[in-house]
Amino acid sequence: MGRGDGQISGPRHVAIIMDGNGRWARARGLPRAAGHRRGARVAHEIVEVASKAGVEALTLYAFSSENWRRPAHEVRLLLNLLRRTIKKELAALHANNVRMDFVGSRSRFPEGLIQEMQRSEAHTAANDGLRLNIAVDYGGRWDVVRQARELARQARSGTLDPDGIDESVFGAGLSLAHCSAPDLLIRTGGESRLSNFLLWEAAYSELYFTDVLWPDFHADTLHAAIDWFTRRERRFGNVAAGASHA
Ligand code: IPE
Ligand code: IPE
Ligand code: MG
């Protein structure tokens, strides 16, 4: 049992680092693009599965602030795929009551992609089902620095007392302030690192690393991660429930 009240509850917010597309393709003698295309289809499936599993928010890491370092043709391919996928999926996501938000800097994106993002956010803004956050040109450090700069501006203009800055004031200006912190953070593809994802928000996330490559991820893999989550004892710095007599 181990959750104190005996209640087994699933994660409200799941975040996923979708890694391994390139290795999936290489293992099949295919171009990396084939792995990315397959990865986009998997993302579609996982949104549905997460929604049915009662997850309230799903945050997908699609393009990091460091992914600009990739060869220009791969960056172009990823951004094109993103634009086409958003366009193709919008109607179905809206029909499923999903609310979409893009988190990350948009300033370096082509105009067509920015418009597609804005269109899907506006179109789904009134939906109250799954909250789908797609992290693109996102970096945890970018988000923290951006908020620090904003608070500094407010302090300089006299609208904010620096002594009033606490964790809740700071967190309220971060990109994912509209969601609770992720309960479960999954990384596929075998690496055990965050790669600059959700540095602030993942402070107490349960971290689940799997060797499964993202294009091979499916409903059962997500359910296995959720089952694993329900067996964790989350202490948040406290002692285990029932251990206080020791
Ligand atoms: C994840 O797959 C997709 C993005 C980072 C955009 P990768 O492209 O990183 O695949 P690997 O890690 O090279 O296998
Ligand atoms: C992390 O994967 C970013 C995304 C999945 C979008 P990377 O493949 O870019 O991470 P590193 O370079 O292996 O740390
Ligand atoms: Mg990778």
Tab-separated table of N, CA and C in Angstrom, residues 20-42 73-74 77-78 81 84 213-216:
chain	number	residue	atom	x	y	z
A	20	GLY	N	14.408	8.868	-28.680
A	20	GLY	CA	14.781	7.598	-29.320
A	20	GLY	C	14.318	7.432	-30.764
A	21	ASN	N	13.764	8.484	-31.344
A	21	ASN	CA	13.280	8.385	-32.726
A	21	ASN	C	14.398	8.033	-33.706
A	22	GLY	N	15.543	8.693	-33.537
A	22	GLY	CA	16.646	8.486	-34.473
A	22	GLY	C	17.186	7.068	-34.395
A	23	ARG	N	17.344	6.565	-33.160
A	23	ARG	CA	17.872	5.200	-33.001
A	23	ARG	C	16.875	4.164	-33.508
A	24	TRP	N	15.607	4.440	-33.344
A	24	TRP	CA	14.577	3.526	-33.855
A	24	TRP	C	14.716	3.408	-35.379
A	25	ALA	N	14.903	4.551	-36.025
A	25	ALA	CA	15.031	4.548	-37.492
A	25	ALA	C	16.334	3.852	-37.915
A	26	ARG	N	17.410	4.205	-37.244
A	26	ARG	CA	18.702	3.633	-37.636
A	26	ARG	C	18.693	2.109	-37.526
A	27	ALA	N	18.047	1.598	-36.502
A	27	ALA	CA	17.985	0.141	-36.313
A	27	ALA	C	17.257	-0.546	-37.461
A	28	ARG	N	16.467	0.232	-38.194
A	28	ARG	CA	15.724	-0.331	-39.329
A	28	ARG	C	16.306	0.080	-40.673
A	29	GLY	N	17.445	0.737	-40.625
A	29	GLY	CA	18.064	1.203	-41.868
A	29	GLY	C	17.264	2.318	-42.529
A	30	LEU	N	16.488	3.060	-41.728
A	30	LEU	CA	15.645	4.133	-42.271
A	30	LEU	C	16.258	5.493	-41.940
A	31	PRO	N	15.901	6.542	-42.675
A	31	PRO	CA	16.361	7.881	-42.314
A	31	PRO	C	15.735	8.320	-40.982
A	32	ARG	N	16.411	9.213	-40.260
A	32	ARG	CA	15.899	9.682	-38.970
A	32	ARG	C	14.473	10.234	-39.104
A	33	ALA	N	14.199	10.820	-40.271
A	33	ALA	CA	12.866	11.394	-40.514
A	33	ALA	C	11.770	10.356	-40.290
A	34	ALA	N	12.048	9.113	-40.665
A	34	ALA	CA	11.036	8.063	-40.510
A	34	ALA	C	10.744	7.844	-39.024
A	35	GLY	N	11.776	7.950	-38.192
A	35	GLY	CA	11.577	7.810	-36.747
A	35	GLY	C	10.739	8.955	-36.194
A	36	HIS	N	10.991	10.152	-36.685
A	36	HIS	CA	10.228	11.311	-36.203
A	36	HIS	C	8.762	11.211	-36.637
A	37	ARG	N	8.553	10.753	-37.877
A	37	ARG	CA	7.159	10.615	-38.339
A	37	ARG	C	6.410	9.590	-37.494
A	38	ARG	N	7.073	8.475	-37.253
A	38	ARG	CA	6.464	7.438	-36.430
A	38	ARG	C	6.221	7.977	-35.006
A	39	GLY	N	7.175	8.761	-34.518
A	39	GLY	CA	7.052	9.343	-33.175
A	39	GLY	C	5.821	10.245	-33.063
A	40	ALA	N	5.526	10.979	-34.120
A	40	ALA	CA	4.355	11.873	-34.101
A	40	ALA	C	3.070	11.052	-34.002
A	41	ARG	N	3.049	9.895	-34.685
A	41	ARG	CA	1.856	9.032	-34.612
A	41	ARG	C	1.687	8.468	-33.199
A	42	VAL	N	2.810	8.126	-32.580
A	42	VAL	CA	2.752	7.596	-31.215
A	42	VAL	C	2.214	8.671	-30.261
A	73	HIS	N	18.920	20.619	-41.739
A	73	HIS	CA	17.852	19.875	-42.436
A	73	HIS	C	16.983	19.102	-41.445
A	74	GLU	N	17.589	18.634	-40.334
A	74	GLU	CA	16.773	17.917	-39.338
A	74	GLU	C	15.876	18.888	-38.564
A	77	LEU	N	13.038	19.712	-40.768
A	77	LEU	CA	12.123	18.570	-40.844
A	77	LEU	C	11.247	18.487	-39.589
A	78	LEU	N	11.864	18.669	-38.415
A	78	LEU	CA	11.111	18.578	-37.166
A	78	LEU	C	10.053	19.672	-37.077
A	81	LEU	N	7.261	18.936	-39.529
A	81	LEU	CA	6.439	17.835	-39.031
A	81	LEU	C	5.511	18.332	-37.916
A	84	ARG	N	2.648	20.356	-39.510
A	84	ARG	CA	1.676	19.493	-40.181
A	84	ARG	C	0.877	18.672	-39.171
A	213	LEU	N	12.159	2.749	-27.037
A	213	LEU	CA	12.340	3.929	-27.894
A	213	LEU	C	10.969	4.543	-28.156
A	214	TRP	N	10.904	5.866	-28.262
A	214	TRP	CA	9.590	6.513	-28.366
A	214	TRP	C	8.703	5.916	-29.474
A	215	PRO	N	9.232	5.620	-30.657
A	215	PRO	CA	8.334	5.074	-31.690
A	215	PRO	C	7.748	3.705	-31.318
A	216	ASP	N	8.331	3.030	-30.323
A	216	ASP	CA	7.799	1.733	-29.879
A	216	ASP	C	6.893	1.873	-28.658
